[in-house]
Amino acid sequence: MSVFPGSQSQQQQQAHIPSAEKLSISPTTSKENRRRRSSSIISHVEPETIEIKNDQEVLPNLNANWVHFKGAWLVHIVIIALLRIFYNLFPVFTKEISWTLTNVTYVIGSYIMFHQVKGTPFEFNSGAYDNLTMWEQIDNGDQYTPVKKFLMGVPIALFLISTHYSNYDIQLFILNFTLCLVAVIPKLPISHRVRITIPFISEPQMIK
Amino acid sequence: MTSPGTRIVAATSTVVIPEYLNEAASSIITKSQELLDAIKRIPGGKIIIDYIRASYQNDPYRSLFEFILVAFAIRYFLKSKSSYSKKDYIKLTEKEIDELVADWQPAPLTVPLRDDEKWQLDSIPITKGQISSHTEIIDNRDNGKLKSVINLASLNFLDLGINKEMIEAGIEQINYSGVGACGPPNFYGTQDVHFRLEEDLARFFGAEKSILYAQDFCTAQSIIPCFLKRGDIAIVDGGVSLQLQKAVMISRCEVFWYDHNDLESLEKTLKFVNEDFRGEPLTRRFIITEGLFENYGDSPDLKALVDLKKKYKYRLIIEESRSLGVLGATGRGLAEVYNIPRSDIDITVGSMALAFASSGGFCIGETPMINYQKLQSNAYVYSAALPPYCAKVCSKALSLIENATSENGNSNKIIGRLHLKIKKFYKLLSSDKKLNECVTIVSEPESPTIHLRISKSIREKLELPASYGGIGSNMEKFVEKGLEENYFDEEYNLENYLLQIIIDKILKSNILITRSKRILHHELLPLIPELIINVNAGITEDEIVRCHQVISKEIIDTLTNINLKTFDNLI
């Protein structure tokens, strides 16, 4: 009794089918399909499967889409101005130091927000974005988009301003320049989906 | 030895070259001065010049760094957008698109009905009037004559559907608020009766809080994805019903199946998973099972299950649609049978459409768990609320059951009546030796749904496979390729037809039983077709004796006479 033309080996197949009570099929998920962490120092997040891509497209990614609003662009400038005013309130900080501190705060803050935290705070896509940083979620990973150009420009401009107002003190310059690199390098297309694990310091990164 | 001539040449040349360079340098300086003046004339140009002048500060290396940075930024800004998400898209020319459109043939909406599966449509009984223990059906094979039958196919176990108080409560509520809730629960859909029912359910089952769903089949499918996400772990019994199979599938979690109702297999799986996921990020972990299995009619050992879940730190989801209102002396479900507080079961999913003779589903458990669903559960947030009269009727059913409980709380008239009938029916069937040679009773004595499978020896005689579908089967391969419509299992169809023949024969004696009507390509797990007898509280004891006689006779008649040849030529 053939089931369907082309399924000649049905009798052989059925030898492997377990009975209804005894499945003997667990565990069904193999380790290859599962989420895993990288064991190497530098690794890449693996491309999504078709199922994950589907889930990503079910709803717009509210976690990343707000960066397109004009207000979200303006708020970077406002935050920098507020930071500058805040550090100015302390008489102990000279002009040089307070500009450098502004730069430090902005760069570290934006690093945590764009490159450190992964996933989305709200659950709309069944965890389809869990392995991606916010920078990687913006514009679905497209590069050189207007918002990415703007966000790249802000730390560079801030660096130029802060090094200018710190009167080119060599130590402050080195600090500011390092911070600028911290802000710029993760934003480069070459760093897209790259994960770096520092042995004994940071946990292995999820790459799948 | 060098000659004086060469020395002179060298001397003159050292004089000439600086002069030439000087001229070039001075012209560059004047040119750049002009350029600077030109830039100064541009609005804002002066600031740039001043900035560069101030920033130079006799430190050419630092200026070089800044220059490189600015150059990089300009280069970055001038780059045009490159797409990451669409990089594997195939680019088609206009001509190719036109060709594809011209070639396209719409596929038929459904595959044509095969001759050998037409019987399935004809075999659906059409009822007239209320569905209860005794129903009128229109007999297709007898010119549409009305026929009064004993209904052993209905899931309305307590026969509350024809209770006068229930009907009156429903009519009263329809007169008051109409038939629909007119919106999702969070959006004008909730009325007073919904709150009352939520309180009633929580009180009745001894839980903190409850939540209502409009459709019982979607309840688990909405609740499980609400708590389990990608990367989470679900350990699921290998015999769960379709709704739980679909629920774990759409939640995208890691699913591990254990052998049906085998707690050793469960513990092995728990150990394996805990070992295998060691060092992985901590995720939510659930054991998912049923209170009374829809496909088997048995129950897990809840006490051992709760111990296991505590030992291995899992949460427990039990789908109790079939067992609530049926199991336990007062109908509180499996937890009452094992005398376990409801709070030990993290999430209980139930249905109001079966024993409680209403409609819709519900979930009971701790308050934060319920509140979370109010915002996160898709079926609660997006679909219309339960019709108010269904809520009212279910509240009534609960109060009827509560009022029927004896003073010491050990027994219940309504539930006790059902238990008595189940016991009697099961005893008659299980003590019938000749019947047990033909069919195997899969379900347990407490189950109101009695599952009868064709016995192993007869199935072997008919060369039927051990089970149909499931993981690793041919059917699964078709489903994976999206070709499940092309898959037709002749043996599965034939075995079902054999069962239908028995049902039709029994129907001639005015008794309606049913069979498991499962669509093979929807099921993830292996299955075997079964005859199903749903014992109803409304049947008298004499009727049970008669039902047993008829069912037993027809099954024995049909199955003892069958052989491979007649079986293959049934249709």
GROMACS .gro file of N, CA and C in nm, chain A residues 1-4 7 10-11 13-14 17-29 31 33-37 47-48 51-53 55 57 123 125-128 130 135 139-145 148-150 152-153 156 159-161 163-164 167-168 170 173 177 180 184 187-189 192-193 206, chain B residues 51 54-55 57 59 62 65-66 69-70 72-73 76-86 88-89 229-231 238 251-252 254-260 262 265 269 272 276-277 279-281 296 376 442 453 465-467 469 471-474 477-478 486-491 494 525-528 568:
model
  438
    1MET      N    1   0.085  -0.120   0.000
    1MET     CA    2   0.000   0.000   0.000
    1MET      C    3   0.088   0.124   0.000
    2SER      N    4   0.093   0.186  -0.114
    2SER     CA    5   0.180   0.302  -0.122
    2SER      C    6   0.108   0.425  -0.069
    3VAL      N    7   0.182   0.508  -0.003
    3VAL     CA    8   0.123   0.626   0.058
    3VAL      C    9   0.113   0.738  -0.042
    4PHE      N   10   0.215   0.752  -0.118
    4PHE     CA   11   0.220   0.861  -0.215
    4PHE      C   12   0.323   0.820  -0.318
    7SER      N   13   0.723   0.743  -0.267
    7SER     CA   14   0.767   0.707  -0.131
    7SER      C   15   0.776   0.556  -0.122
   10GLN      N   16   0.869   0.337   0.214
   10GLN     CA   17   0.784   0.360   0.330
   10GLN      C   18   0.795   0.249   0.434
   11GLN      N   19   0.801   0.126   0.386
   11GLN     CA   20   0.808   0.014   0.480
   11GLN      C   21   0.934   0.023   0.566
   13GLN      N   22   1.097   0.297   0.629
   13GLN     CA   23   1.084   0.415   0.715
   13GLN      C   24   1.010   0.379   0.843
   14GLN      N   25   0.906   0.296   0.825
   14GLN     CA   26   0.820   0.275   0.939
   14GLN      C   27   0.888   0.196   1.049
   17ILE      N   28   0.978   0.447   1.301
   17ILE     CA   29   0.877   0.530   1.367
   17ILE      C   30   0.843   0.467   1.500
   18PRO      N   31   0.855   0.541   1.607
   18PRO     CA   32   0.823   0.486   1.737
   18PRO      C   33   0.672   0.469   1.753
   19SER      N   34   0.631   0.387   1.845
   19SER     CA   35   0.488   0.371   1.869
   19SER      C   36   0.436   0.495   1.940
   20ALA      N   37   0.306   0.503   1.949
   20ALA     CA   38   0.247   0.626   2.002
   20ALA      C   39   0.283   0.648   2.148
   21GLU      N   40   0.301   0.541   2.225
   21GLU     CA   41   0.333   0.561   2.367
   21GLU      C   42   0.480   0.591   2.388
   22LYS      N   43   0.563   0.516   2.317
   22LYS     CA   44   0.708   0.536   2.337
   22LYS      C   45   0.761   0.619   2.222
   23LEU      N   46   0.795   0.738   2.252
   23LEU     CA   47   0.846   0.825   2.147
   23LEU      C   48   0.991   0.793   2.118
   24SER      N   49   1.071   0.782   2.225
   24SER     CA   50   1.215   0.765   2.214
   24SER      C   51   1.276   0.869   2.121
   25ILE      N   52   1.221   0.986   2.126
   25ILE     CA   53   1.270   1.089   2.035
   25ILE      C   54   1.332   1.204   2.110
   26SER      N   55   1.322   1.202   2.242
   26SER     CA   56   1.383   1.313   2.312
   26SER      C   57   1.526   1.278   2.346
   27PRO      N   58   1.620   1.369   2.339
   27PRO     CA   59   1.597   1.508   2.301
   27PRO      C   60   1.587   1.523   2.150
   28THR      N   61   1.493   1.606   2.110
   28THR     CA   62   1.472   1.624   1.967
   28THR      C   63   1.558   1.735   1.910
   29THR      N   64   1.596   1.828   1.994
   29THR     CA   65   1.672   1.940   1.940
   29THR      C   66   1.821   1.909   1.949
   31LYS      N   67   2.226   2.016   1.920
   31LYS     CA   68   2.297   2.134   1.970
   31LYS      C   69   2.326   2.235   1.860
   33ASN      N   70   2.132   2.346   1.635
   33ASN     CA   71   2.023   2.440   1.612
   33ASN      C   72   2.003   2.536   1.728
   34ARG      N   73   2.074   2.508   1.835
   34ARG     CA   74   2.042   2.578   1.958
   34ARG      C   75   2.122   2.706   1.969
   35ARG      N   76   2.075   2.792   2.058
   35ARG     CA   77   2.153   2.912   2.089
   35ARG      C   78   2.286   2.872   2.150
   36ARG      N   79   2.390   2.940   2.114
   36ARG     CA   80   2.515   2.906   2.182
   36ARG      C   81   2.607   3.026   2.192
   37ARG      N   82   2.706   3.009   2.278
   37ARG     CA   83   2.804   3.114   2.299
   37ARG      C   84   2.928   3.081   2.217
   47PRO      N   85   2.434   3.447   1.073
   47PRO     CA   86   2.316   3.501   1.006
   47PRO      C   87   2.188   3.432   1.055
   48GLU      N   88   2.078   3.503   1.050
   48GLU     CA   89   1.953   3.450   1.103
   48GLU      C   90   1.897   3.343   1.010
   51GLU      N   91   1.325   3.143   0.985
   51GLU     CA   92   1.221   3.160   1.087
   51GLU      C   93   1.245   3.288   1.167
   52ILE      N   94   1.371   3.312   1.203
   52ILE     CA   95   1.401   3.432   1.282
   52ILE      C   96   1.375   3.556   1.197
   53LYS      N   97   1.414   3.550   1.070
   53LYS     CA   98   1.389   3.666   0.983
   53LYS      C   99   1.240   3.695   0.975
   55ASP      N  100   1.017   3.634   1.201
   55ASP     CA  101   0.973   3.695   1.326
   55ASP      C  102   1.017   3.840   1.335
   57GLU      N  103   1.031   4.040   1.098
   57GLU     CA  104   0.950   4.124   1.009
   57GLU      C  105   0.803   4.128   1.048
  123GLU      N  106   0.873   4.284   2.440
  123GLU     CA  107   0.868   4.161   2.362
  123GLU      C  108   0.765   4.174   2.251
  125ASN      N  109   0.879   4.049   1.911
  125ASN     CA  110   0.922   3.963   1.801
  125ASN      C  111   0.967   3.825   1.848
  126SER      N  112   0.909   3.776   1.956
  126SER     CA  113   0.944   3.644   2.012
  126SER      C  114   1.094   3.625   2.027
  127GLY      N  115   1.163   3.728   2.067
  127GLY     CA  116   1.307   3.715   2.093
  127GLY      C  117   1.392   3.706   1.968
  128ALA      N  118   1.340   3.754   1.855
  128ALA     CA  119   1.416   3.741   1.729
  128ALA      C  120   1.535   3.836   1.724
  130ASP      N  121   1.728   3.900   2.000
  130ASP     CA  122   1.799   3.885   2.128
  130ASP      C  123   1.951   3.894   2.117
  135TRP      N  124   2.263   4.911   1.772
  135TRP     CA  125   2.322   4.962   1.649
  135TRP      C  126   2.296   4.866   1.533
  139ASP      N  127   1.787   5.019   1.120
  139ASP     CA  128   1.776   5.001   0.974
  139ASP      C  129   1.804   4.857   0.932
  140ASN      N  130   1.774   4.760   1.018
  140ASN     CA  131   1.796   4.618   0.987
  140ASN      C  132   1.939   4.589   0.945
  141GLY      N  133   2.034   4.661   1.000
  141GLY     CA  134   2.174   4.633   0.970
  141GLY      C  135   2.226   4.700   0.844
  142ASP      N  136   2.146   4.781   0.778
  142ASP     CA  137   2.197   4.854   0.662
  142ASP      C  138   2.303   4.955   0.707
  143GLN      N  139   2.402   4.978   0.621
  143GLN     CA  140   2.509   5.072   0.657
  143GLN      C  141   2.493   5.205   0.583
  144TYR      N  142   2.561   5.307   0.634
  144TYR     CA  143   2.564   5.441   0.572
  144TYR      C  144   2.424   5.500   0.554
  145THR      N  145   2.334   5.471   0.643
  145THR     CA  146   2.202   5.533   0.635
  145THR      C  147   2.210   5.668   0.705
  148LYS      N  148   2.264   5.663   1.081
  148LYS     CA  149   2.395   5.613   1.122
  148LYS      C  150   2.503   5.718   1.095
  149LYS      N  151   2.487   5.794   0.986
  149LYS     CA  152   2.584   5.900   0.958
  149LYS      C  153   2.578   6.006   1.068
  150PHE      N  154   2.456   6.039   1.108
  150PHE     CA  155   2.442   6.140   1.213
  150PHE      C  156   2.505   6.091   1.342
  152MET      N  157   2.729   5.873   1.388
  152MET     CA  158   2.874   5.866   1.375
  152MET      C  159   2.935   6.005   1.387
  153GLY      N  160   2.867   6.105   1.331
  153GLY     CA  161   2.919   6.242   1.330
  153GLY      C  162   2.924   6.305   1.469
  156ILE      N  163   3.243   6.237   1.675
  156ILE     CA  164   3.360   6.299   1.611
  156ILE      C  165   3.359   6.449   1.636
  159PHE      N  166   3.443   6.522   1.990
  159PHE     CA  167   3.586   6.508   2.014
  159PHE      C  168   3.660   6.634   1.969
  160LEU      N  169   3.628   6.681   1.849
  160LEU     CA  170   3.698   6.798   1.797
  160LEU      C  171   3.675   6.919   1.886
  161ILE      N  172   3.549   6.932   1.933
  161ILE     CA  173   3.519   7.047   2.019
  161ILE      C  174   3.591   7.033   2.152
  163THR      N  175   3.853   6.859   2.237
  163THR     CA  176   3.999   6.873   2.233
  163THR      C  177   4.038   7.019   2.207
  164HIS      N  178   3.953   7.090   2.133
  164HIS     CA  179   3.979   7.232   2.110
  164HIS      C  180   3.970   7.310   2.240
  167ASN      N  181   4.229   7.299   2.521
  167ASN     CA  182   4.354   7.370   2.490
  167ASN      C  183   4.468   7.274   2.455
  168TYR      N  184   4.432   7.165   2.399
  168TYR     CA  185   4.531   7.073   2.342
  168TYR      C  186   4.634   7.027   2.443
  170ILE      N  187   4.817   6.751   2.613
  170ILE     CA  188   4.847   6.624   2.546
  170ILE      C  189   4.780   6.507   2.614
  173PHE      N  190   4.419   6.517   2.540
  173PHE     CA  191   4.400   6.484   2.400
  173PHE      C  192   4.400   6.333   2.380
  177PHE      N  193   4.089   6.128   2.242
  177PHE     CA  194   4.103   6.059   2.116
  177PHE      C  195   4.071   5.909   2.132
  180CYS      N  196   3.708   5.875   2.143
  180CYS     CA  197   3.650   5.892   2.011
  180CYS      C  198   3.657   5.761   1.933
  184VAL      N  199   3.370   5.539   1.765
  184VAL     CA  200   3.365   5.527   1.619
  184VAL      C  201   3.383   5.383   1.572
  187LYS      N  202   3.099   5.142   1.535
  187LYS     CA  203   2.997   5.184   1.440
  187LYS      C  204   3.038   5.156   1.297
  188LEU      N  205   3.163   5.116   1.277
  188LEU     CA  206   3.208   5.093   1.139
  188LEU      C  207   3.144   4.967   1.081
  189PRO      N  208   3.125   4.966   0.949
  189PRO     CA  209   3.066   4.846   0.887
  189PRO      C  210   3.149   4.720   0.916
  192HIS      N  211   3.038   4.521   1.214
  192HIS     CA  212   2.899   4.475   1.217
  192HIS      C  213   2.893   4.328   1.260
  193ARG      N  214   2.817   4.301   1.367
  193ARG     CA  215   2.797   4.165   1.421
  193ARG      C  216   2.925   4.101   1.474
  206MET      N  217   2.698   3.546   2.309
  206MET     CA  218   2.602   3.466   2.233
  206MET      C  219   2.617   3.499   2.086
  259TYR      N  220   4.003   7.840   1.386
  259TYR     CA  221   4.007   7.712   1.456
  259TYR      C  222   4.133   7.635   1.418
  262ALA      N  223   4.433   7.803   1.562
  262ALA     CA  224   4.445   7.781   1.707
  262ALA      C  225   4.481   7.637   1.739
  263SER      N  226   4.430   7.546   1.657
  263SER     CA  227   4.450   7.405   1.692
  263SER      C  228   4.589   7.356   1.652
  265GLN      N  229   4.900   7.494   1.691
  265GLN     CA  230   4.978   7.508   1.814
  265GLN      C  231   5.111   7.432   1.810
  267ASP      N  232   5.203   7.163   1.684
  267ASP     CA  233   5.198   7.020   1.708
  267ASP      C  234   5.145   6.952   1.583
  270ARG      N  235   4.948   6.601   1.607
  270ARG     CA  236   4.811   6.602   1.654
  270ARG      C  237   4.717   6.656   1.548
  273PHE      N  238   4.640   6.387   1.312
  273PHE     CA  239   4.535   6.297   1.364
  273PHE      C  240   4.397   6.356   1.337
  274GLU      N  241   4.384   6.482   1.372
  274GLU     CA  242   4.253   6.546   1.356
  274GLU      C  243   4.215   6.551   1.210
  277LEU      N  244   4.096   6.220   1.097
  277LEU     CA  245   3.963   6.194   1.151
  277LEU      C  246   3.856   6.265   1.071
  278VAL      N  247   3.882   6.394   1.042
  278VAL     CA  248   3.785   6.472   0.965
  278VAL      C  249   3.770   6.413   0.825
  280PHE      N  250   3.816   6.108   0.739
  280PHE     CA  251   3.740   5.984   0.750
  280PHE      C  252   3.591   6.013   0.761
  281ALA      N  253   3.558   6.115   0.846
  281ALA     CA  254   3.417   6.148   0.867
  281ALA      C  255   3.353   6.191   0.735
  284TYR      N  256   3.293   5.897   0.523
  284TYR     CA  257   3.179   5.818   0.572
  284TYR      C  258   3.048   5.882   0.531
  285PHE      N  259   3.043   6.018   0.542
  285PHE     CA  260   2.917   6.086   0.510
  285PHE      C  261   2.883   6.075   0.362
  286LEU      N  262   2.987   6.068   0.278
  286LEU     CA  263   2.961   6.070   0.135
  286LEU      C  264   2.926   5.932   0.080
  287LYS      N  265   2.949   5.827   0.159
  287LYS     CA  266   2.918   5.693   0.110
  287LYS      C  267   2.768   5.677   0.093
  288SER      N  268   2.729   5.602  -0.008
  288SER     CA  269   2.585   5.580  -0.024
  288SER      C  270   2.546   5.455   0.052
  289LYS      N  271   2.417   5.445   0.081
  289LYS     CA  272   2.363   5.339   0.167
  289LYS      C  273   2.393   5.200   0.110
  290SER      N  274   2.434   5.109   0.197
  290SER     CA  275   2.451   4.971   0.152
  290SER      C  276   2.360   4.883   0.235
  291SER      N  277   2.290   4.794   0.166
  291SER     CA  278   2.188   4.715   0.235
  291SER      C  279   2.247   4.587   0.288
  292TYR      N  280   2.219   4.561   0.414
  292TYR     CA  281   2.263   4.434   0.472
  292TYR      C  282   2.149   4.332   0.464
  293SER      N  283   2.029   4.380   0.497
  293SER     CA  284   1.917   4.286   0.508
  293SER      C  285   1.876   4.231   0.372
  294LYS      N  286   1.902   4.306   0.266
  294LYS     CA  287   1.854   4.260   0.135
  294LYS      C  288   1.968   4.208   0.049
  296ASP      N  289   2.092   3.912   0.017
  296ASP     CA  290   2.072   3.786  -0.055
  296ASP      C  291   1.952   3.791  -0.148
  297TYR      N  292   1.895   3.909  -0.170
  297TYR     CA  293   1.783   3.916  -0.263
  297TYR      C  294   1.833   3.899  -0.406
  437LYS      N  295   0.972   3.209   2.528
  437LYS     CA  296   1.021   3.277   2.408
  437LYS      C  297   1.133   3.194   2.347
  438ARG      N  298   1.187   3.248   2.242
  438ARG     CA  299   1.303   3.188   2.178
  438ARG      C  300   1.414   3.166   2.283
  439GLY      N  301   1.471   3.046   2.286
  439GLY     CA  302   1.579   3.018   2.381
  439GLY      C  303   1.531   2.958   2.512
  446GLY      N  304   0.493   1.354   2.550
  446GLY     CA  305   0.482   1.312   2.411
  446GLY      C  306   0.344   1.266   2.370
  459SER      N  307   0.556   2.916   2.012
  459SER     CA  308   0.628   2.997   2.110
  459SER      C  309   0.776   3.009   2.076
  460ARG      N  310   0.826   2.929   1.982
  460ARG     CA  311   0.966   2.932   1.936
  460ARG      C  312   1.065   2.884   2.041
  462GLU      N  313   1.274   2.600   2.284
  462GLU     CA  314   1.335   2.468   2.262
  462GLU      C  315   1.241   2.363   2.320
  463VAL      N  316   1.197   2.268   2.238
  463VAL     CA  317   1.102   2.168   2.286
  463VAL      C  318   1.171   2.034   2.301
  464PHE      N  319   1.153   1.974   2.418
  464PHE     CA  320   1.200   1.837   2.441
  464PHE      C  321   1.078   1.754   2.476
  465TRP      N  322   1.063   1.644   2.406
  465TRP     CA  323   0.947   1.557   2.434
  465TRP      C  324   0.993   1.443   2.523
  466TYR      N  325   0.910   1.403   2.616
  466TYR     CA  326   0.939   1.280   2.690
  466TYR      C  327   0.828   1.180   2.662
  467ASP      N  328   0.857   1.051   2.683
  467ASP     CA  329   0.760   0.947   2.653
  467ASP      C  330   0.631   0.975   2.727
  468HIS      N  331   0.522   0.945   2.660
  468HIS     CA  332   0.392   0.979   2.716
  468HIS      C  333   0.372   0.921   2.856
  470ASP      N  334   0.540   0.903   3.115
  470ASP     CA  335   0.647   0.823   3.172
  470ASP      C  336   0.739   0.916   3.251
  473SER      N  337   1.115   0.879   3.211
  473SER     CA  338   1.163   0.944   3.089
  473SER      C  339   1.171   1.095   3.110
  477THR      N  340   1.502   1.327   3.087
  477THR     CA  341   1.507   1.446   3.002
  477THR      C  342   1.547   1.569   3.083
  480PHE      N  343   1.912   1.550   3.150
  480PHE     CA  344   1.984   1.576   3.027
  480PHE      C  345   1.986   1.726   2.996
  484ASP      N  346   2.298   1.964   2.978
  484ASP     CA  347   2.333   2.014   2.846
  484ASP      C  348   2.334   2.166   2.840
  485PHE      N  349   2.252   2.230   2.921
  485PHE     CA  350   2.242   2.376   2.917
  485PHE      C  351   2.327   2.440   3.026
  487GLY      N  352   2.599   2.636   3.197
  487GLY     CA  353   2.686   2.740   3.144
  487GLY      C  354   2.620   2.826   3.040
  488GLU      N  355   2.505   2.783   2.991
  488GLU     CA  356   2.429   2.867   2.897
  488GLU      C  357   2.355   2.973   2.979
  489PRO      N  358   2.309   3.078   2.913
  489PRO     CA  359   2.234   3.178   2.990
  489PRO      C  360   2.109   3.118   3.052
  504TYR      N  361  -0.541   1.022   2.513
  504TYR     CA  362  -0.520   0.892   2.576
  504TYR      C  363  -0.621   0.863   2.689
  584GLN      N  364   0.014   4.089   2.778
  584GLN     CA  365   0.104   4.020   2.686
  584GLN      C  366   0.041   3.906   2.609
  650VAL      N  367  -0.764   0.214   2.629
  650VAL     CA  368  -0.642   0.291   2.657
  650VAL      C  369  -0.662   0.376   2.781
  661ARG      N  370  -0.892   0.125   2.126
  661ARG     CA  371  -0.810   0.105   2.008
  661ARG      C  372  -0.827  -0.038   1.958
  673PRO      N  373   0.046  -0.007   1.052
  673PRO     CA  374   0.168   0.035   1.120
  673PRO      C  375   0.143   0.059   1.269
  674ALA      N  376   0.253   0.058   1.347
  674ALA     CA  377   0.241   0.076   1.492
  674ALA      C  378   0.173   0.208   1.525
  675SER      N  379   0.204   0.311   1.449
  675SER     CA  380   0.135   0.439   1.467
  675SER      C  381   0.154   0.523   1.341
  677GLY      N  382   0.215   0.903   1.150
  677GLY     CA  383   0.269   1.038   1.165
  677GLY      C  384   0.378   1.045   1.269
  679ILE      N  385   0.732   1.232   1.459
  679ILE     CA  386   0.865   1.276   1.421
  679ILE      C  387   0.938   1.164   1.347
  680GLY      N  388   0.997   1.196   1.234
  680GLY     CA  389   1.070   1.098   1.155
  680GLY      C  390   0.985   1.023   1.055
  681SER      N  391   0.855   1.052   1.051
  681SER     CA  392   0.769   0.978   0.958
  681SER      C  393   0.770   1.045   0.821
  682ASN      N  394   0.716   0.973   0.724
  682ASN     CA  395   0.704   1.028   0.588
  682ASN      C  396   0.624   1.156   0.589
  685LYS      N  397   0.808   1.466   0.660
  685LYS     CA  398   0.893   1.515   0.550
  685LYS      C  399   0.811   1.598   0.451
  686PHE      N  400   0.687   1.554   0.428
  686PHE     CA  401   0.600   1.630   0.339
  686PHE      C  402   0.567   1.766   0.400
  694ASN      N  403  -0.041   1.713  -0.046
  694ASN     CA  404  -0.022   1.600  -0.137
  694ASN      C  405  -0.015   1.468  -0.064
  695TYR      N  406  -0.002   1.476   0.069
  695TYR     CA  407   0.017   1.353   0.143
  695TYR      C  408  -0.118   1.295   0.180
  696PHE      N  409  -0.136   1.172   0.145
  696PHE     CA  410  -0.259   1.104   0.184
  696PHE      C  411  -0.222   0.965   0.230
  697ASP      N  412  -0.250   0.937   0.356
  697ASP     CA  413  -0.214   0.808   0.411
  697ASP      C  414  -0.333   0.715   0.396
  698GLU      N  415  -0.324   0.620   0.301
  698GLU     CA  416  -0.437   0.532   0.273
  698GLU      C  417  -0.468   0.443   0.392
  699GLU      N  418  -0.364   0.397   0.461
  699GLU     CA  419  -0.388   0.309   0.575
  699GLU      C  420  -0.462   0.381   0.687
  702LEU      N  421  -0.812   0.419   0.590
  702LEU     CA  422  -0.884   0.292   0.594
  702LEU      C  423  -0.916   0.251   0.738
  733LEU      N  424   0.290   1.463   1.673
  733LEU     CA  425   0.323   1.341   1.747
  733LEU      C  426   0.253   1.221   1.686
  734PRO      N  427   0.312   1.102   1.705
  734PRO     CA  428   0.250   0.982   1.649
  734PRO      C  429   0.113   0.954   1.710
  735LEU      N  430   0.024   0.896   1.633
  735LEU     CA  431  -0.111   0.871   1.685
  735LEU      C  432  -0.168   0.743   1.626
  736ILE      N  433  -0.271   0.694   1.693
  736ILE     CA  434  -0.344   0.576   1.646
  736ILE      C  435  -0.493   0.611   1.652
  776ASP      N  436  -0.867  -0.440   0.296
  776ASP     CA  437  -0.813  -0.360   0.187
  776ASP      C  438  -0.920  -0.317   0.088
   0.00000   0.00000   0.00000
